[in-house]
Every structure is written in structure tokens, then in C-alpha cells.
Amino acid sequence: MSSITYIRCASQLITVRGGTKEPKRAQDMSDIGIIEHGSVVVENGLITFVGSDVEAERYVHTLNGHINTIDASGKIVTPGLIDAHTHIVFGGSREKELEMRLNGAKYIDILKAGGGILQTTTSTREATEEQLIQETSKRLNRFLQYGVTTVEAKSGYGLTLEDELKQLRAAKKLDERHPIDIVSTFMGAHAVPVEYKENPDEFVRLVIEEMIPRVAEENLAEFCDVFCEEGVFTIQQSEQILEAGKRYGLKPKIHADEIVQFGGAELAAKVGAVSADHLLQVSDEGIKQMAKSGVIAVLLPGTAFFLMEKPANARKMIEAGVPVALSTDRNPGSSPTESLPFIMNLACLTMKMTPAEVLTACTINAAHAIGKADEVGSIEVGKKGDLVLFDAPNYQTLQYNYAVNLVDTVIKKGQVIVEGGALRDVPVPTT
Ligand code: IZC
Ligand code: ZN
């Protein structure tokens, strides 16, 4: 028997339609396809109807079977939010770094001194795959409560073949067992581990010759990412790694121009990266090349906020025609939050993106940044029934109330997962 979910009488249905083929750029980012008094029908996990309440009534009368009707009056309905950049699979915690940074230490200096990512590497190596699954599922549950139904997850805290595989296998199992869909990125080039400190090129060789082929063989990732930054991986090393990934079918992404202007955006355009992420220090030339090559800018204003830095120049990128997505960058060092709605607030308040642009950035453009725009990211017939009901009468209210969770209901493939802001018995995955 078919399973039917009928969400009716939304004060605004934010469809974000019209961006499935190409990410939205410039003025199109403000076109979020609002249907006032709108309804959606999901059958067997997929959206089969989108339109006005009146048309929807006629449509559901033609259906057979039990219909789960959800009244969205007084609320807006958006596509399930998509977080296109996270490092959620890790062991341990780094709360002491906050105090160090408040006392003047810099994020990158903590890493250079063997802390930061390298500290998380130690605790991730110590954790079993099962422990990583348990810890990460708590983070995923919080993501759900913030309306996030799809996340990208990077490896990069193992930095040995076996430990990278362990992280990616944990992500794969979570994708299978947890309601949130996970898209994996191999990021063996996240930092040079201490054992290769004197010989970073040997570590690059290991990433290229041993890790990438194995990750591809086990089908553990769709993307390959590199922390291209002064003191981490050079432009040349990054290019070699991303090109090696491409040869094995891993699509390139890059951590670019976060701390210093380094040419990461230009490299993203050169290798045909799907996205370049961070971009606080991007050059004008880098922006131009990204716009020309269609590289998506994944901006992470929560990271700038938490590291007490000036955020990326989103307006300049949008005006130059670069498609922009937004993400939490959820990780234990520079962005310990699952609140994508707060990141949306920050995008408005610190980068002057408009409420409509941020919705596009966290839905269809984020879907493009993880290669899933044909499945998710908008409320259109044929896409997954991933939807969020926010306790807000219009979309502007989401950005006007800041650091407040207005999520009321989260629907994943037609199933209600969050109700009244609370998780419904989501199983914590076990083996
Ligand atoms: O653990 O610090 N920026 N990688 C690059 C990170 C932040 C994650 C971390
Ligand atoms: Zn990152």
C-alpha cells in the first residue's frame, strides 16, 4: 500500500524551484518560488504534487490509501535544509582551544604546534568505528532538529589508510541507518600527520597512491577535498591530489583562501572543482575565475564568527555571478555547531545576504555543491519528500529571529521525523 503524506495550508510554501539543472546565481538566488497557501503531497517518499491548497484538495481526492494529513497553517514549508560542508565523524573534543584562542593563539598556530586537527586525529585514531558511529549519530540527531535532512561528511582525522577508511565506513553505515542522508568526501589531505612532518611529499604520495585508489575501490566517497593553505598543503600538492582524485572518479572540492590569499579559488577553477569553500581571503581574480567556471562558493560564516575573523565577501561573489551555498562547517575546532539556521542568521547579519538568498544557499545551491540537485534541494515533483515546517508565517521571520530554533516538523522521504520540535524515536544506530 502506498504511503501518502499531505502537507496543507502552508502560509508560504518556499519551493526554491527552477534551479535543478544549474545552481542559482545573482538575482536568481532571490527567486525562491513562493506559493502562498500552498500544499505538497509525498507518495512513497517522493513529491508528487506541489501547488495551491485548492488544487491540492482536488488532487488528493483522486488518491487511494491512508493519507497522513499535516496542517501547516501559520507556518512556512521549505525543502529539507542541506549542509554541504561538515567534518562530523570524529572522536574527542577541543574545548580548550577556545580558551587558547581567547588568550591570543591563532587557529593555524595551534595546528602548526601539533594541536588542532592533529589532536582530533589522535582521538579519532583511538576510537573504534562503532564509537564514531555512536558519537556522530548524536550530532546527526541535532542536525535533524535544526531542519537538516542531508549532510556532506569529510574524512581527514585518520590520516592513515586504515583510519581514513574507518571514518568513511562509519559515515557509510550512518547513511544506511540514520534518517539523514550522508554524502561522503575523502579528505586525507586535511593535515600532514606528525609522522610525516619532515617529509610531507611522502604523505602526499601516500594519499595519491594508496588512499585514493582504496577509497574509490570500496566506493566510500564521491568527492575529494584538500586543505589548501599556507603551512598545510601547497597549491602544487593540492592540484596533484585533486587530479589524482579525478582519475578515480572523485569530484574535486577545496578548502580555499581561508587564512591567507593563496590561489585556492584559481586552482578550483583550473581543476574544475564542484566547490571552493571558505574564501575569506579570495582574490578578485579568483572570484572572476570561479564565476566563469561555475565553481560554487560554499561560505561558512559560523567559522569566521567562531574564529573571530571577518567573514567572506558574499555580496561581491553573488554580484560577480558566483553561485553561493552556505554551510555549518561542523567540526570540533573552528565550528562546533549543528545549527544551520544560526549560520543563515549570520549570513544575513555578518555578510548581508538577504533572507531569500540564504534559503537558496542552504537548499538548491547546497544540493549542487554535493551533486544531489536532481534528488533534493527544492520542492518539485519527483524530488525526495524532504521538508521542514518552520513556526514562522513568512520566510523573513526565520532570519529576523536569530539563534532561535523555529523548526516545528521535519519530514524525511515523507516520514515525520521531528514533531513539535522534538525528535520522534529515531533509533541510535547499532551494529
Ligand atoms: O578540525 O579544525 N578548518 N579543517 C580546516 C578544520 C577547520 C577542522 C578542524
Ligand atoms: Zn572544512
Coordinates of C-alpha atoms and ligand atoms in Angstrom, one line a residue:
M1 CA 0.0 0.0 0.0
S2 CA 1.3 3.4 -0.8
S3 CA 2.3 5.8 1.9
I4 CA 0.9 9.3 1.4
T5 CA 1.8 12.4 3.3
Y6 CA -0.3 15.6 2.6
I7 CA 1.0 18.9 4.0
R8 CA -1.6 21.5 3.5
C9 CA -2.4 25.2 4.1
A10 CA 1.2 26.4 4.5
S11 CA 1.2 30.2 4.8
Q12 CA 4.1 30.2 2.4
L13 CA 5.5 27.2 0.5
I14 CA 9.1 28.0 -0.3
T15 CA 9.7 25.8 -3.3
V16 CA 13.1 27.2 -4.5
R17 CA 12.1 25.7 -7.9
G18 CA 13.8 26.3 -11.2
G19 CA 17.4 25.5 -10.1
T20 CA 17.7 21.8 -10.7
K21 CA 19.9 21.9 -13.8
E22 CA 22.2 24.7 -12.7
P23 CA 22.8 26.3 -9.3
K24 CA 21.2 29.7 -8.9
R25 CA 23.3 32.8 -9.4
A26 CA 23.0 36.6 -8.9
Q27 CA 19.3 37.7 -8.9
D28 CA 18.1 34.2 -9.4
M29 CA 19.2 33.4 -5.8
S30 CA 16.4 35.7 -4.7
D31 CA 13.8 33.8 -6.7
I32 CA 12.6 31.3 -4.1
G33 CA 9.3 30.3 -5.8
I34 CA 6.9 31.2 -3.0
I35 CA 3.4 29.7 -3.2
E36 CA 1.1 31.5 -0.7
H37 CA -1.4 29.0 0.8
G38 CA 0.4 26.0 -0.6
S39 CA 0.3 22.3 -0.3
V40 CA 2.6 19.4 -1.0
V41 CA 1.9 15.7 -1.4
V42 CA 4.5 13.0 -0.9
E43 CA 3.9 9.4 -2.1
N44 CA 6.2 6.6 -1.3
G45 CA 8.9 9.1 -0.4
L46 CA 8.7 11.3 -3.4
I47 CA 7.0 14.6 -4.1
T48 CA 4.0 14.0 -6.5
F49 CA 2.1 17.3 -6.1
V50 CA 3.0 20.9 -5.4
G51 CA 0.5 23.7 -5.7
S52 CA -2.2 25.7 -4.1
D53 CA -4.5 24.4 -1.4
V54 CA -7.5 24.4 -3.7
E55 CA -5.7 22.4 -6.4
A56 CA -4.3 20.0 -3.8
E57 CA -7.8 19.2 -2.4
R58 CA -8.8 18.1 -5.9
Y59 CA -5.6 16.1 -6.3
V60 CA -5.8 14.1 -3.0
H61 CA -9.4 13.2 -3.8
T62 CA -8.0 11.1 -6.7
L63 CA -5.7 9.1 -4.3
N64 CA -6.4 5.8 -2.7
G65 CA -5.0 4.7 0.6
H66 CA -4.4 6.2 4.0
I67 CA -3.3 9.8 3.9
N68 CA -1.3 11.4 6.8
T69 CA -2.5 15.0 6.7
I70 CA -0.4 17.6 8.3
D71 CA -1.8 21.1 8.8
A72 CA 0.9 23.7 8.1
S73 CA -1.3 26.8 8.7
G74 CA 0.6 29.7 10.1
K75 CA 3.8 28.0 9.1
I76 CA 6.2 28.1 6.2
V77 CA 7.3 24.9 4.5
T78 CA 10.8 24.7 2.9
P79 CA 12.9 22.0 1.3
G80 CA 14.9 20.0 3.9
L81 CA 18.0 22.0 4.6
I82 CA 21.3 20.7 3.2
D83 CA 24.6 21.1 4.9
A84 CA 27.3 20.9 2.2
H85 CA 30.4 21.0 4.3
T86 CA 31.0 19.2 7.6
H87 CA 33.6 17.2 9.4
I88 CA 31.2 15.4 11.7
V89 CA 32.8 12.0 12.0
F90 CA 35.5 12.4 14.8
G91 CA 36.5 11.4 18.3
G92 CA 37.2 13.6 21.2
S93 CA 36.7 17.3 21.7
R94 CA 38.7 20.6 21.6
E95 CA 37.1 22.9 24.0
K96 CA 40.5 24.0 25.4
E97 CA 41.3 25.7 22.1
L98 CA 38.6 28.3 22.7
E99 CA 40.5 29.5 25.8
M100 CA 43.8 29.4 24.0
R101 CA 42.3 31.5 21.2
L102 CA 40.7 33.9 23.6
N103 CA 44.2 34.4 25.0
G104 CA 45.5 35.3 21.6
A105 CA 46.6 32.0 20.0
K106 CA 45.7 31.6 16.3
Y107 CA 43.8 28.6 14.9
I108 CA 46.6 27.8 12.4
D109 CA 49.4 28.2 15.0
I110 CA 47.6 25.7 17.3
L111 CA 47.7 23.3 14.3
K112 CA 51.3 24.0 13.5
A113 CA 52.2 23.3 17.1
G114 CA 50.7 19.8 16.8
G115 CA 47.2 20.6 18.2
G116 CA 44.0 21.3 16.3
I117 CA 43.3 18.8 13.6
L118 CA 46.2 16.7 14.8
Q119 CA 44.7 16.4 18.3
T120 CA 41.4 15.3 16.8
T121 CA 43.4 12.9 14.7
T122 CA 44.8 11.2 17.8
S123 CA 41.4 10.8 19.4
T124 CA 39.8 9.6 16.1
R125 CA 42.5 7.0 15.7
E126 CA 41.8 5.8 19.2
A127 CA 38.1 5.5 18.6
T128 CA 36.5 2.3 17.1
E129 CA 34.3 2.5 14.1
E130 CA 31.3 1.8 16.4
Q131 CA 32.3 4.6 18.8
L132 CA 32.5 7.0 15.9
I133 CA 29.0 5.9 14.7
Q134 CA 27.6 6.5 18.2
E135 CA 29.2 9.9 18.6
T136 CA 28.3 11.0 15.2
S137 CA 24.7 9.9 15.4
K138 CA 24.2 12.3 18.3
R139 CA 25.4 15.1 16.0
L140 CA 23.1 13.9 13.2
N141 CA 20.1 13.9 15.6
R142 CA 20.8 17.5 16.4
F143 CA 21.1 18.4 12.7
L144 CA 17.6 16.9 12.2
Q145 CA 16.2 19.1 14.9
Y146 CA 17.6 22.1 13.1
G147 CA 15.8 21.0 9.9
V148 CA 18.8 19.5 8.1
T149 CA 18.0 16.3 6.1
T150 CA 21.1 15.9 4.0
V151 CA 24.8 16.4 5.0
E152 CA 28.1 16.1 3.4
A153 CA 30.8 14.5 5.7
K154 CA 34.5 14.6 5.2
S155 CA 37.2 12.2 6.4
G156 CA 40.5 13.7 7.4
Y157 CA 41.0 12.8 11.1
G158 CA 42.5 9.4 10.4
L159 CA 45.5 10.4 8.2
T160 CA 46.5 6.7 7.8
L161 CA 44.9 4.4 5.2
E162 CA 43.1 2.3 7.8
D163 CA 41.9 5.3 9.9
E164 CA 40.6 7.2 6.9
L165 CA 38.7 4.1 5.8
K166 CA 37.3 3.7 9.3
Q167 CA 35.9 7.2 9.3
L168 CA 34.4 6.8 5.8
R169 CA 33.0 3.4 6.7
A170 CA 31.3 4.9 9.8
A171 CA 29.8 7.6 7.5
K172 CA 28.5 5.0 5.1
K173 CA 26.9 3.0 7.9
L174 CA 25.3 6.1 9.3
D175 CA 24.0 6.9 5.9
E176 CA 22.3 3.5 5.8
R177 CA 21.0 3.5 9.4
H178 CA 20.2 7.1 10.2
P179 CA 17.3 9.1 8.6
I180 CA 19.7 11.8 7.4
D181 CA 21.4 11.2 4.0
I182 CA 25.1 11.5 4.1
V183 CA 27.4 12.3 1.1
S184 CA 31.0 11.4 1.8
T185 CA 34.1 13.3 0.9
F186 CA 37.6 11.8 1.2
M187 CA 39.9 14.4 2.8
G188 CA 43.1 12.5 3.6
A189 CA 44.9 15.8 2.8
H190 CA 43.4 17.6 5.8
A191 CA 46.8 18.0 7.6
V192 CA 50.2 16.5 7.5
P193 CA 50.4 13.9 10.4
V194 CA 53.3 14.2 12.8
E195 CA 54.9 11.1 11.5
Y196 CA 55.4 12.8 8.1
K197 CA 56.3 16.2 9.4
E198 CA 59.7 16.1 8.0
N199 CA 58.6 14.6 4.7
P200 CA 55.2 16.0 3.6
D201 CA 55.7 14.9 0.0
E202 CA 55.8 11.3 1.1
F203 CA 52.4 11.8 2.8
V204 CA 51.1 13.3 -0.4
R205 CA 52.3 10.2 -2.2
L206 CA 50.5 8.0 0.3
V207 CA 47.3 10.0 -0.2
I208 CA 47.6 9.7 -4.0
E209 CA 48.9 6.2 -4.4
E210 CA 47.4 4.3 -1.5
M211 CA 44.4 6.1 0.0
I212 CA 42.6 7.5 -3.1
P213 CA 42.6 4.1 -5.0
R214 CA 41.4 2.3 -2.0
V215 CA 38.6 4.8 -1.2
A216 CA 37.5 4.6 -4.8
E217 CA 37.7 0.8 -4.9
E218 CA 35.5 0.5 -1.7
N219 CA 33.2 3.2 -3.1
L220 CA 33.4 5.1 0.1
A221 CA 33.3 8.7 -1.2
E222 CA 32.0 10.8 -4.0
F223 CA 34.3 13.8 -3.6
C224 CA 37.9 14.5 -2.8
D225 CA 38.9 17.6 -0.8
V226 CA 42.2 19.3 0.3
F227 CA 43.1 21.8 3.0
C228 CA 45.0 24.1 0.6
E229 CA 46.5 26.7 2.9
E230 CA 49.9 28.2 3.8
G231 CA 51.6 25.7 6.2
V232 CA 49.2 22.9 5.3
F233 CA 49.1 21.8 1.6
T234 CA 50.6 23.9 -1.2
I235 CA 48.9 24.7 -4.4
Q236 CA 51.0 22.2 -6.3
Q237 CA 50.3 19.4 -3.8
S238 CA 46.6 20.2 -3.8
E239 CA 46.5 20.1 -7.6
Q240 CA 48.2 16.7 -7.7
I241 CA 45.8 15.3 -5.1
L242 CA 42.7 16.7 -6.7
E243 CA 43.8 15.5 -10.2
A244 CA 44.5 12.0 -8.7
G245 CA 41.0 12.0 -7.2
K246 CA 39.5 12.9 -10.5
R247 CA 41.3 9.9 -12.2
Y248 CA 39.4 7.7 -9.7
G249 CA 36.1 9.4 -10.1
L250 CA 36.2 11.6 -7.0
K251 CA 34.9 15.0 -7.8
P252 CA 37.2 17.9 -6.5
K253 CA 36.3 20.3 -3.7
I254 CA 38.8 22.5 -2.0
H255 CA 39.3 24.4 1.3
A256 CA 40.4 27.7 -0.3
D257 CA 41.8 31.0 0.7
E258 CA 40.6 30.8 4.3
I259 CA 43.5 32.2 6.3
V260 CA 45.7 33.8 3.6
Q261 CA 45.2 34.6 0.0
F262 CA 46.8 31.6 -1.6
G263 CA 45.3 31.0 -5.0
G264 CA 42.9 28.2 -3.9
A265 CA 40.0 29.7 -5.8
E266 CA 42.0 29.9 -9.0
L267 CA 43.0 26.3 -8.5
A268 CA 39.4 25.3 -8.0
A269 CA 38.6 26.9 -11.4
K270 CA 41.6 25.2 -13.0
V271 CA 40.8 21.7 -11.8
G272 CA 37.0 22.1 -12.4
A273 CA 36.1 21.8 -8.7
V274 CA 32.5 21.5 -7.8
S275 CA 33.0 23.9 -4.9
A276 CA 35.6 26.1 -3.3
D277 CA 34.9 26.6 0.4
H278 CA 35.7 29.3 3.0
L279 CA 37.1 32.0 0.7
L280 CA 37.6 34.7 3.3
Q281 CA 40.7 36.0 1.5
V282 CA 39.8 35.2 -2.1
S283 CA 41.3 37.4 -4.7
D284 CA 39.2 39.3 -7.3
E285 CA 40.8 37.2 -10.0
G286 CA 39.8 34.1 -8.1
I287 CA 36.2 35.3 -7.9
K288 CA 36.2 36.0 -11.6
Q289 CA 37.5 32.6 -12.5
M290 CA 35.1 30.8 -10.2
A291 CA 32.1 32.6 -11.8
K292 CA 33.5 31.7 -15.3
S293 CA 34.0 28.0 -14.4
G294 CA 30.8 27.7 -12.4
V295 CA 32.6 26.7 -9.2
I296 CA 30.1 27.0 -6.2
A297 CA 31.3 29.1 -3.3
V298 CA 30.5 27.3 -0.1
L299 CA 30.6 30.1 2.6
L300 CA 31.0 29.3 6.2
P301 CA 30.2 32.4 8.3
G302 CA 29.9 30.4 11.5
T303 CA 33.6 29.5 11.2
A304 CA 34.6 33.2 10.7
F305 CA 32.4 34.1 13.7
F306 CA 33.9 31.4 16.0
L307 CA 37.4 32.2 14.9
M308 CA 36.6 35.9 15.4
E309 CA 37.6 36.8 11.8
K310 CA 35.9 39.0 9.2
P311 CA 33.6 36.8 7.1
A312 CA 33.9 36.2 3.3
N313 CA 32.6 38.9 1.0
A314 CA 29.4 37.2 -0.1
R315 CA 28.0 40.2 -1.8
K316 CA 31.0 40.6 -4.1
M317 CA 30.7 36.9 -5.1
I318 CA 26.9 37.0 -5.7
E319 CA 27.3 40.2 -7.7
A320 CA 30.1 38.6 -9.8
G321 CA 27.7 35.7 -10.6
V322 CA 29.3 33.0 -8.4
P323 CA 26.7 30.6 -7.1
V324 CA 26.8 30.7 -3.3
A325 CA 25.9 27.9 -0.8
L326 CA 26.1 28.1 3.0
S327 CA 27.2 25.5 5.5
T328 CA 28.0 25.0 9.2
D329 CA 31.5 23.5 8.6
R330 CA 30.6 21.5 11.7
N331 CA 33.9 20.4 13.2
P332 CA 35.5 20.3 16.7
G333 CA 37.9 23.1 16.1
S334 CA 36.5 26.0 14.2
S335 CA 32.8 25.5 14.1
P336 CA 31.2 23.3 16.8
T337 CA 27.5 23.7 15.9
E338 CA 24.8 21.9 14.1
S339 CA 22.6 24.9 13.8
L340 CA 22.4 25.7 10.1
P341 CA 19.6 28.2 10.9
F342 CA 22.0 30.2 13.0
I343 CA 24.5 30.1 10.1
M344 CA 21.7 31.5 8.0
N345 CA 21.2 34.3 10.6
L346 CA 25.0 35.0 10.4
A347 CA 24.9 35.1 6.7
C348 CA 22.4 37.9 6.8
L349 CA 23.8 39.8 9.7
T350 CA 27.6 39.5 9.0
M351 CA 27.6 39.1 5.2
K352 CA 24.5 41.0 4.3
M353 CA 22.9 38.1 2.3
T354 CA 19.2 38.5 2.1
P355 CA 16.7 36.1 3.7
A356 CA 15.8 34.8 0.2
E357 CA 19.4 34.3 -0.8
V358 CA 20.2 32.3 2.3
L359 CA 17.3 30.0 1.6
T360 CA 18.6 29.3 -1.9
A361 CA 22.1 28.8 -0.4
C362 CA 21.0 26.2 2.1
T363 CA 18.8 24.3 -0.3
I364 CA 19.2 24.0 -4.1
N365 CA 22.7 25.6 -4.3
A366 CA 23.9 23.3 -1.4
A367 CA 22.4 20.4 -3.2
H368 CA 24.5 21.2 -6.3
A369 CA 27.6 21.5 -4.1
I370 CA 27.2 17.9 -3.2
G371 CA 26.0 16.6 -6.6
K372 CA 22.4 15.9 -5.4
A373 CA 20.4 18.6 -7.1
D374 CA 18.3 16.1 -9.1
E375 CA 17.1 14.5 -5.8
V376 CA 16.9 17.2 -3.2
G377 CA 17.1 21.0 -2.6
S378 CA 13.7 22.1 -3.9
I379 CA 10.0 21.3 -3.5
E380 CA 9.3 20.0 -7.0
V381 CA 7.6 16.9 -8.4
G382 CA 10.0 13.9 -8.5
K383 CA 12.3 15.1 -5.7
K384 CA 12.6 13.4 -2.3
G385 CA 9.8 14.3 0.2
D386 CA 12.3 16.1 2.5
L387 CA 10.5 19.1 4.0
V388 CA 10.7 21.4 7.0
L389 CA 7.8 23.2 8.7
F390 CA 9.0 26.3 10.5
D391 CA 6.9 28.0 13.1
A392 CA 7.0 31.3 11.1
P393 CA 4.3 33.0 9.0
N394 CA 6.8 34.1 6.3
Y395 CA 10.4 33.4 5.3
Q396 CA 11.8 36.7 6.6
T397 CA 10.8 35.7 10.1
L398 CA 13.4 32.9 10.0
Q399 CA 16.2 35.5 9.8
Y400 CA 14.6 38.0 12.0
N401 CA 14.5 35.7 15.0
Y402 CA 18.2 34.9 15.4
A403 CA 19.7 31.9 17.3
V404 CA 16.2 30.6 17.9
N405 CA 15.1 27.2 16.6
L406 CA 11.8 27.7 14.8
V407 CA 11.8 24.1 13.4
D408 CA 8.4 22.5 14.1
T409 CA 8.2 19.5 11.9
V410 CA 10.9 17.7 9.8
I411 CA 9.7 15.2 7.1
K412 CA 12.3 12.9 5.6
K413 CA 11.1 11.0 2.5
G414 CA 7.6 11.6 3.5
Q415 CA 8.1 10.3 7.1
V416 CA 7.6 12.7 10.1
I417 CA 11.0 12.6 12.0
V418 CA 10.7 15.7 14.1
E419 CA 7.3 16.7 15.5
G420 CA 6.7 19.8 17.7
G421 CA 10.4 20.5 17.6
A422 CA 11.2 17.1 19.2
L423 CA 12.8 14.0 17.6
R424 CA 10.4 11.1 17.2
D425 CA 12.0 7.8 18.2
V426 CA 15.0 8.0 15.9
P427 CA 17.0 4.9 16.5
V428 CA 20.6 5.4 17.6
P429 CA 22.3 3.1 15.1
T430 CA 23.8 -0.1 16.5
T431 CA 25.7 -2.8 14.6
Ligands
IZC1 O1 39.2 20.2 13.0 O2 39.9 22.2 12.8 N1 39.4 24.1 9.0 N2 39.7 21.9 9.0 C1 40.0 23.1 8.2 C2 39.0 22.2 10.0 C3 38.9 23.6 10.1 C4 38.6 21.2 11.0 C5 39.3 21.2 12.3
ZN2 ZN 36.2 22.3 6.5

